Short mmCIF file of C-alpha atoms and ligand atoms in Angstrom, two decimals:
data_model
loop_
_atom_site.label_atom_id
_atom_site.label_comp_id
_atom_site.label_asym_id
_atom_site.label_seq_id
_atom_site.Cartn_x
_atom_site.Cartn_y
_atom_site.Cartn_z
CA MET A 1204 105.45 -92.28 -136.44
CA THR A 1205 108.60 -94.40 -136.65
CA VAL A 1206 109.60 -96.05 -139.89
CA GLU A 1207 111.16 -99.51 -139.35
CA LEU A 1208 114.08 -100.45 -141.62
CA TYR A 1209 114.96 -103.98 -142.74
CA GLU A 1210 117.97 -104.65 -144.95
CA SER A 1211 117.39 -107.35 -147.58
CA THR A 1212 119.03 -110.75 -147.18
CA HIS A 1213 121.06 -112.45 -149.91
CA ALA A 1214 119.83 -115.60 -151.62
CA VAL A 1215 120.37 -117.52 -154.86
CA VAL A 1216 117.52 -118.48 -157.21
CA GLY A 1217 118.61 -120.82 -160.00
CA GLU A 1218 122.03 -119.22 -160.61
CA ALA A 1219 120.91 -115.65 -160.02
CA ALA A 1220 121.94 -113.70 -156.92
CA VAL A 1221 118.94 -111.95 -155.38
CA ARG A 1222 118.24 -109.59 -152.49
CA ARG A 1223 115.19 -110.73 -150.53
CA ALA A 1224 113.15 -107.96 -148.92
CA LEU A 1225 110.18 -110.09 -147.83
CA PRO A 1226 109.31 -112.01 -145.72
CA ARG A 1227 110.80 -110.47 -142.60
CA ARG A 1228 110.58 -112.08 -139.18
CA ALA A 1229 108.76 -108.99 -137.85
CA HIS A 1230 106.54 -108.70 -140.95
CA ARG A 1231 105.76 -111.99 -142.68
CA THR A 1232 103.34 -110.07 -144.86
CA VAL A 1233 102.57 -106.48 -145.85
CA GLY A 1234 98.90 -106.65 -146.80
CA ALA A 1235 98.91 -109.95 -148.71
CA TRP A 1236 102.41 -109.31 -150.15
CA CYS A 1237 104.55 -112.12 -148.74
CA PHE A 1238 107.72 -112.33 -150.85
CA LEU A 1239 110.00 -109.98 -152.78
CA ASP A 1240 113.22 -110.88 -154.58
CA HIS A 1241 115.24 -108.16 -156.35
CA PHE A 1242 117.65 -109.41 -159.05
CA GLY A 1243 120.20 -107.66 -161.28
CA PRO A 1244 121.12 -105.15 -162.60
CA ALA A 1245 122.44 -106.77 -165.78
CA GLY A 1246 125.97 -108.06 -165.51
CA SER A 1247 125.93 -108.30 -161.71
CA SER A 1248 124.89 -111.95 -161.72
CA ALA A 1249 123.66 -114.79 -163.94
CA PRO A 1250 120.30 -113.90 -165.53
CA LEU A 1251 117.22 -115.07 -163.69
CA THR A 1252 116.32 -118.40 -165.28
CA ILE A 1253 114.45 -121.12 -163.49
CA GLY A 1254 113.02 -124.38 -164.78
CA PRO A 1255 109.54 -125.74 -164.17
CA HIS A 1256 108.56 -125.52 -160.52
CA PRO A 1257 105.19 -125.64 -158.76
CA HIS A 1258 103.27 -123.07 -156.74
CA ILE A 1259 100.19 -123.25 -154.54
CA GLY A 1260 98.20 -120.60 -152.69
CA LEU A 1261 99.90 -117.51 -154.07
CA GLN A 1262 100.10 -115.11 -157.00
CA THR A 1263 103.44 -114.39 -158.66
CA VAL A 1264 104.11 -110.86 -159.87
CA THR A 1265 106.98 -110.30 -162.31
CA TRP A 1266 108.16 -106.73 -162.89
CA LEU A 1267 111.25 -105.91 -164.94
CA LEU A 1268 113.38 -102.77 -164.91
CA GLU A 1269 115.64 -103.98 -167.76
CA GLY A 1270 115.87 -106.95 -170.11
CA GLU A 1271 113.36 -109.60 -171.07
CA LEU A 1272 112.02 -112.81 -169.57
CA VAL A 1273 109.82 -115.49 -171.09
CA HIS A 1274 107.16 -116.93 -168.80
CA SER A 1275 105.66 -120.32 -169.61
CA ASP A 1276 103.21 -122.28 -167.50
CA SER A 1277 101.02 -125.38 -167.23
CA LEU A 1278 97.99 -123.40 -168.46
CA GLY A 1279 99.72 -123.21 -171.85
CA SER A 1280 100.82 -119.58 -171.47
CA GLU A 1281 104.01 -118.51 -173.18
CA GLN A 1282 104.54 -114.82 -172.57
CA PRO A 1283 107.60 -112.64 -173.00
CA ILE A 1284 107.69 -109.74 -170.58
CA ARG A 1285 109.54 -106.43 -170.89
CA PRO A 1286 109.99 -103.40 -168.62
CA GLY A 1287 106.71 -101.63 -167.90
CA GLN A 1288 104.65 -104.78 -168.32
CA LEU A 1289 103.17 -107.05 -165.67
CA ASN A 1290 102.93 -110.82 -165.49
CA LEU A 1291 100.51 -112.03 -162.82
CA MET A 1292 99.99 -115.75 -162.25
CA SER A 1293 97.51 -117.07 -159.71
CA ALA A 1294 98.44 -120.54 -158.47
CA GLY A 1295 95.28 -121.46 -156.56
CA HIS A 1296 95.30 -125.23 -155.96
CA GLY A 1297 98.35 -125.72 -158.17
CA VAL A 1298 100.29 -124.51 -161.20
CA VAL A 1299 103.76 -124.96 -162.70
CA HIS A 1300 105.81 -122.30 -164.44
CA ALA A 1301 109.27 -121.57 -165.80
CA GLU A 1302 111.05 -118.25 -166.25
CA ASP A 1303 113.58 -118.08 -169.08
CA GLY A 1304 116.06 -115.20 -169.18
CA ARG A 1305 118.40 -116.78 -171.75
CA SER A 1306 117.28 -114.56 -174.67
CA ALA A 1307 119.63 -111.92 -176.06
CA ALA A 1308 118.03 -109.22 -173.92
CA GLY A 1309 118.43 -111.36 -170.81
CA ALA A 1310 116.50 -110.86 -167.62
CA GLY A 1311 118.77 -108.04 -166.54
CA HIS A 1312 117.03 -106.35 -163.66
CA GLY A 1313 113.73 -106.77 -161.91
CA VAL A 1314 111.68 -108.08 -159.07
CA GLN A 1315 109.58 -111.12 -158.45
CA LEU A 1316 106.92 -110.82 -155.78
CA TRP A 1317 104.37 -113.16 -154.30
CA ILE A 1318 100.92 -112.33 -152.99
CA ALA A 1319 99.27 -114.76 -150.56
CA GLN A 1320 95.85 -115.86 -151.77
CA PRO A 1321 92.99 -115.84 -149.27
CA GLU A 1322 90.87 -118.86 -148.33
CA ALA A 1323 88.25 -117.75 -150.90
CA THR A 1324 90.56 -118.29 -153.91
CA ARG A 1325 93.51 -120.40 -152.80
CA HIS A 1326 91.76 -123.72 -153.54
CA GLY A 1327 90.52 -122.44 -156.91
CA PRO A 1328 91.81 -122.78 -160.46
CA ALA A 1329 95.12 -121.34 -161.65
CA ALA A 1330 95.12 -118.31 -163.94
CA PHE A 1331 97.56 -116.08 -165.80
CA GLU A 1332 97.35 -112.44 -166.87
CA HIS A 1333 99.74 -110.33 -168.93
CA HIS A 1334 99.30 -106.56 -168.83
CA ALA A 1335 101.19 -104.95 -171.69
CA HIS A 1336 100.26 -101.44 -170.50
CA LEU A 1337 99.74 -100.24 -166.96
CA PRO A 1338 98.25 -96.97 -165.72
CA ALA A 1339 100.75 -94.33 -164.64
CA MET A 1340 100.56 -90.90 -163.06
CA SER A 1341 102.92 -87.96 -162.91
CA MET A 1342 104.06 -87.04 -159.41
CA GLY A 1343 105.93 -83.78 -160.09
CA ALA A 1344 109.16 -85.27 -158.78
CA GLY A 1345 108.75 -88.25 -161.12
CA HIS A 1346 106.08 -90.79 -161.92
CA ALA A 1347 104.24 -93.75 -160.50
CA THR A 1348 103.12 -96.89 -162.34
CA VAL A 1349 100.30 -98.84 -160.69
CA LEU A 1350 100.94 -102.60 -160.94
CA THR A 1351 97.97 -103.69 -158.86
CA GLY A 1352 95.22 -101.92 -156.95
CA SER A 1353 94.62 -98.19 -156.76
CA PHE A 1354 96.98 -95.29 -156.05
CA GLY A 1355 95.85 -91.66 -155.91
CA GLY A 1356 92.79 -92.51 -158.03
CA THR A 1357 94.79 -94.38 -160.70
CA VAL A 1358 93.59 -97.97 -160.91
CA SER A 1359 95.25 -101.09 -162.36
CA LYS A 1360 93.10 -103.70 -164.10
CA ALA A 1361 95.20 -106.54 -162.67
CA ARG A 1362 93.33 -109.11 -160.59
CA THR A 1363 93.41 -108.67 -156.81
CA ASP A 1364 92.05 -111.28 -154.40
CA THR A 1365 92.36 -109.03 -151.33
CA PRO A 1366 92.49 -105.22 -151.06
CA LEU A 1367 96.09 -104.29 -151.87
CA VAL A 1368 98.28 -102.02 -153.95
CA GLY A 1369 101.67 -102.26 -155.66
CA VAL A 1370 103.27 -99.15 -157.22
CA ASP A 1371 106.57 -98.61 -159.02
CA LEU A 1372 108.05 -95.20 -158.21
CA VAL A 1373 110.63 -93.30 -160.28
CA LEU A 1374 111.36 -90.18 -158.24
CA ASP A 1375 113.92 -87.41 -157.96
CA GLY A 1376 112.86 -84.80 -155.41
CA ARG A 1377 110.01 -84.44 -152.94
CA ALA A 1378 106.68 -86.20 -153.30
CA ASP A 1379 103.61 -86.87 -151.16
CA LEU A 1380 102.43 -90.42 -151.69
CA PRO A 1381 98.68 -90.87 -151.22
CA LEU A 1382 97.86 -93.77 -148.88
CA GLU A 1383 94.72 -95.64 -147.88
CA PRO A 1384 94.47 -95.48 -144.04
CA SER A 1385 93.07 -99.03 -143.72
CA TYR A 1386 96.16 -100.44 -145.49
CA GLU A 1387 99.57 -101.13 -143.97
CA TYR A 1388 102.47 -100.07 -146.23
CA ALA A 1389 106.12 -100.71 -146.89
CA VAL A 1390 108.52 -99.08 -149.35
CA VAL A 1391 111.32 -101.15 -150.87
CA VAL A 1392 114.12 -99.09 -152.42
CA LEU A 1393 115.61 -100.74 -155.52
CA SER A 1394 118.15 -98.04 -156.42
CA GLY A 1395 119.10 -94.59 -155.18
CA SER A 1396 117.87 -93.68 -151.74
CA LEU A 1397 114.68 -92.32 -150.26
CA VAL A 1398 113.98 -90.30 -147.13
CA VAL A 1399 110.66 -91.46 -145.64
CA ASP A 1400 109.50 -89.10 -142.90
CA ALA A 1401 112.95 -88.32 -141.42
CA THR A 1402 114.44 -91.77 -142.05
CA THR A 1403 116.87 -92.41 -144.90
CA VAL A 1404 116.19 -95.70 -146.66
CA PRO A 1405 119.13 -97.03 -148.70
CA ALA A 1406 118.85 -99.41 -151.67
CA ASP A 1407 117.76 -102.98 -150.94
CA THR A 1408 116.10 -101.96 -147.73
CA LEU A 1409 112.45 -102.27 -146.79
CA ALA A 1410 110.93 -99.40 -144.83
CA TYR A 1411 107.82 -100.51 -142.94
CA VAL A 1412 105.49 -97.51 -142.77
CA GLY A 1413 102.52 -99.15 -141.01
CA ALA A 1414 98.81 -98.28 -141.25
CA GLY A 1415 96.49 -95.41 -140.40
CA ARG A 1416 97.98 -92.70 -142.63
CA ASP A 1417 96.50 -90.94 -145.63
CA GLU A 1418 99.84 -89.90 -147.08
CA VAL A 1419 103.56 -90.11 -146.57
CA ARG A 1420 106.08 -87.47 -147.61
CA VAL A 1421 109.26 -88.72 -149.26
CA ALA A 1422 112.42 -87.10 -150.59
CA ALA A 1423 114.11 -89.02 -153.37
CA GLU A 1424 117.48 -88.85 -155.01
CA ARG A 1425 117.35 -90.61 -158.37
CA THR A 1426 115.27 -93.33 -156.75
CA ARG A 1427 113.54 -96.42 -158.01
CA ALA A 1428 111.29 -97.95 -155.37
CA LEU A 1429 108.21 -100.08 -154.89
CA LEU A 1430 105.36 -99.07 -152.63
CA LEU A 1431 103.49 -102.12 -151.36
CA GLY A 1432 100.37 -102.03 -149.23
CA GLY A 1433 97.15 -103.74 -148.35
CA VAL A 1434 94.66 -104.59 -145.65
CA PRO A 1435 96.66 -106.61 -143.09
CA PHE A 1436 96.35 -110.26 -144.18
CA GLY A 1437 94.08 -111.83 -141.58
CA GLU A 1438 94.96 -115.48 -142.23
CA GLU A 1439 97.89 -117.26 -140.61
CA ILE A 1440 100.06 -118.55 -143.46
CA THR A 1441 102.86 -121.07 -143.68
CA MET A 1442 105.49 -120.59 -146.40
CA TRP A 1443 107.84 -123.35 -147.51
CA TRP A 1444 109.74 -123.52 -150.81
CA ASN A 1445 107.27 -122.38 -153.48
CA PHE A 1446 104.15 -122.99 -151.46
CA VAL A 1447 101.90 -120.80 -149.35
CA ALA A 1448 99.57 -122.91 -147.23
CA ARG A 1449 98.01 -123.15 -143.80
CA SER A 1450 99.36 -126.43 -142.41
CA ARG A 1451 102.20 -128.90 -142.60
CA ASP A 1452 99.84 -131.51 -144.03
CA GLU A 1453 99.04 -129.24 -146.96
CA MET A 1454 102.76 -128.74 -147.60
CA ASP A 1455 103.48 -132.47 -147.47
CA GLU A 1456 100.61 -133.17 -149.86
CA ALA A 1457 101.80 -130.54 -152.37
CA ARG A 1458 105.42 -131.69 -152.13
CA ALA A 1459 104.42 -135.32 -152.72
CA ALA A 1460 102.23 -134.35 -155.70
CA TRP A 1461 105.18 -132.52 -157.30
CA GLU A 1462 107.65 -135.34 -156.65
CA GLN A 1463 105.16 -137.87 -158.12
CA ALA A 1464 104.50 -135.59 -161.13
CA SER A 1465 100.77 -135.80 -160.39
CA ASP A 1466 98.07 -134.12 -162.48
CA ARG A 1467 97.67 -131.49 -159.78
CA PHE A 1468 100.46 -129.45 -161.34
CA GLY A 1469 100.59 -130.35 -165.04
CA THR A 1470 103.54 -129.69 -167.34
CA VAL A 1471 105.32 -126.80 -169.05
CA ARG A 1472 106.75 -126.78 -172.57
CA THR A 1473 110.37 -125.81 -172.09
CA ASP A 1474 113.84 -127.31 -172.39
CA LEU A 1475 114.73 -126.11 -168.90
CA ALA A 1476 115.12 -128.82 -166.27
CA ARG A 1477 112.35 -129.45 -163.76
CA VAL A 1478 113.27 -128.24 -160.25
CA PRO A 1479 113.05 -130.99 -157.63
CA ALA A 1480 111.56 -130.21 -154.23
CA PRO A 1481 114.17 -129.76 -151.51
CA ALA A 1482 114.28 -132.08 -148.53
CA VAL A 1483 111.77 -131.19 -145.87
CA THR A 1484 113.55 -129.23 -143.15
CA ARG A 1485 110.55 -127.79 -141.41
MN1 MN B 729 107.95 -119.31 -159.45
#
């Protein structure tokens, strides 16, 4: 079995420099995971701070390794998040949120991921969940925290709209990661390095592991990584700006609704400036 490696690309979100691991041209999605930005560590860039902006058709997952971020949204949520906690927002038909890393702790280091919502929920209402405590398991060579889904019998209570899993790994040494054969998987190394099968995966690189396996052996050297997996997403998605949709018409409609400040998206209580939609370049 060959592991495919993809080095992250560089991008800027607000004023923060990020490394983008997903989407890749060869893998637009891994399960329903469709986007991953890695920011920080602290001091390497401006803190992640972004004013009110809309989403449709996706869930946002915020996971911090250091610092603090305050999430606010058009549902009225105002939720600080710290390392070890999970913020999960489901956009459905439309939601607006802001992420504020201007507090003393700053949003030093973390990841923001998106999960594509399936037809069954993507037209539905928006929702927000904060999980202050997540289930974790010892792996011998370290430990695993389950953000979403199930890993080696340890199950997160976070909402999932399709069968998927997201696990934070802190490893130093050898470990066998239990996998679900019907899922495809990727590992994204955030720091340190990881040998997956016989392939060395450096930091800010995505290793696509594929499907059909019930475990994968890894060797870690002071490694922080995310294991992402899920049943291959069966719906053809289109991604543009902050939207996941199925057609250009849907994108145009969502863009127009945001630019016209329509009720579809609502408002957020924050002093951060609203983010205008970019020009359409599709
Ligand atoms: Mn967002």
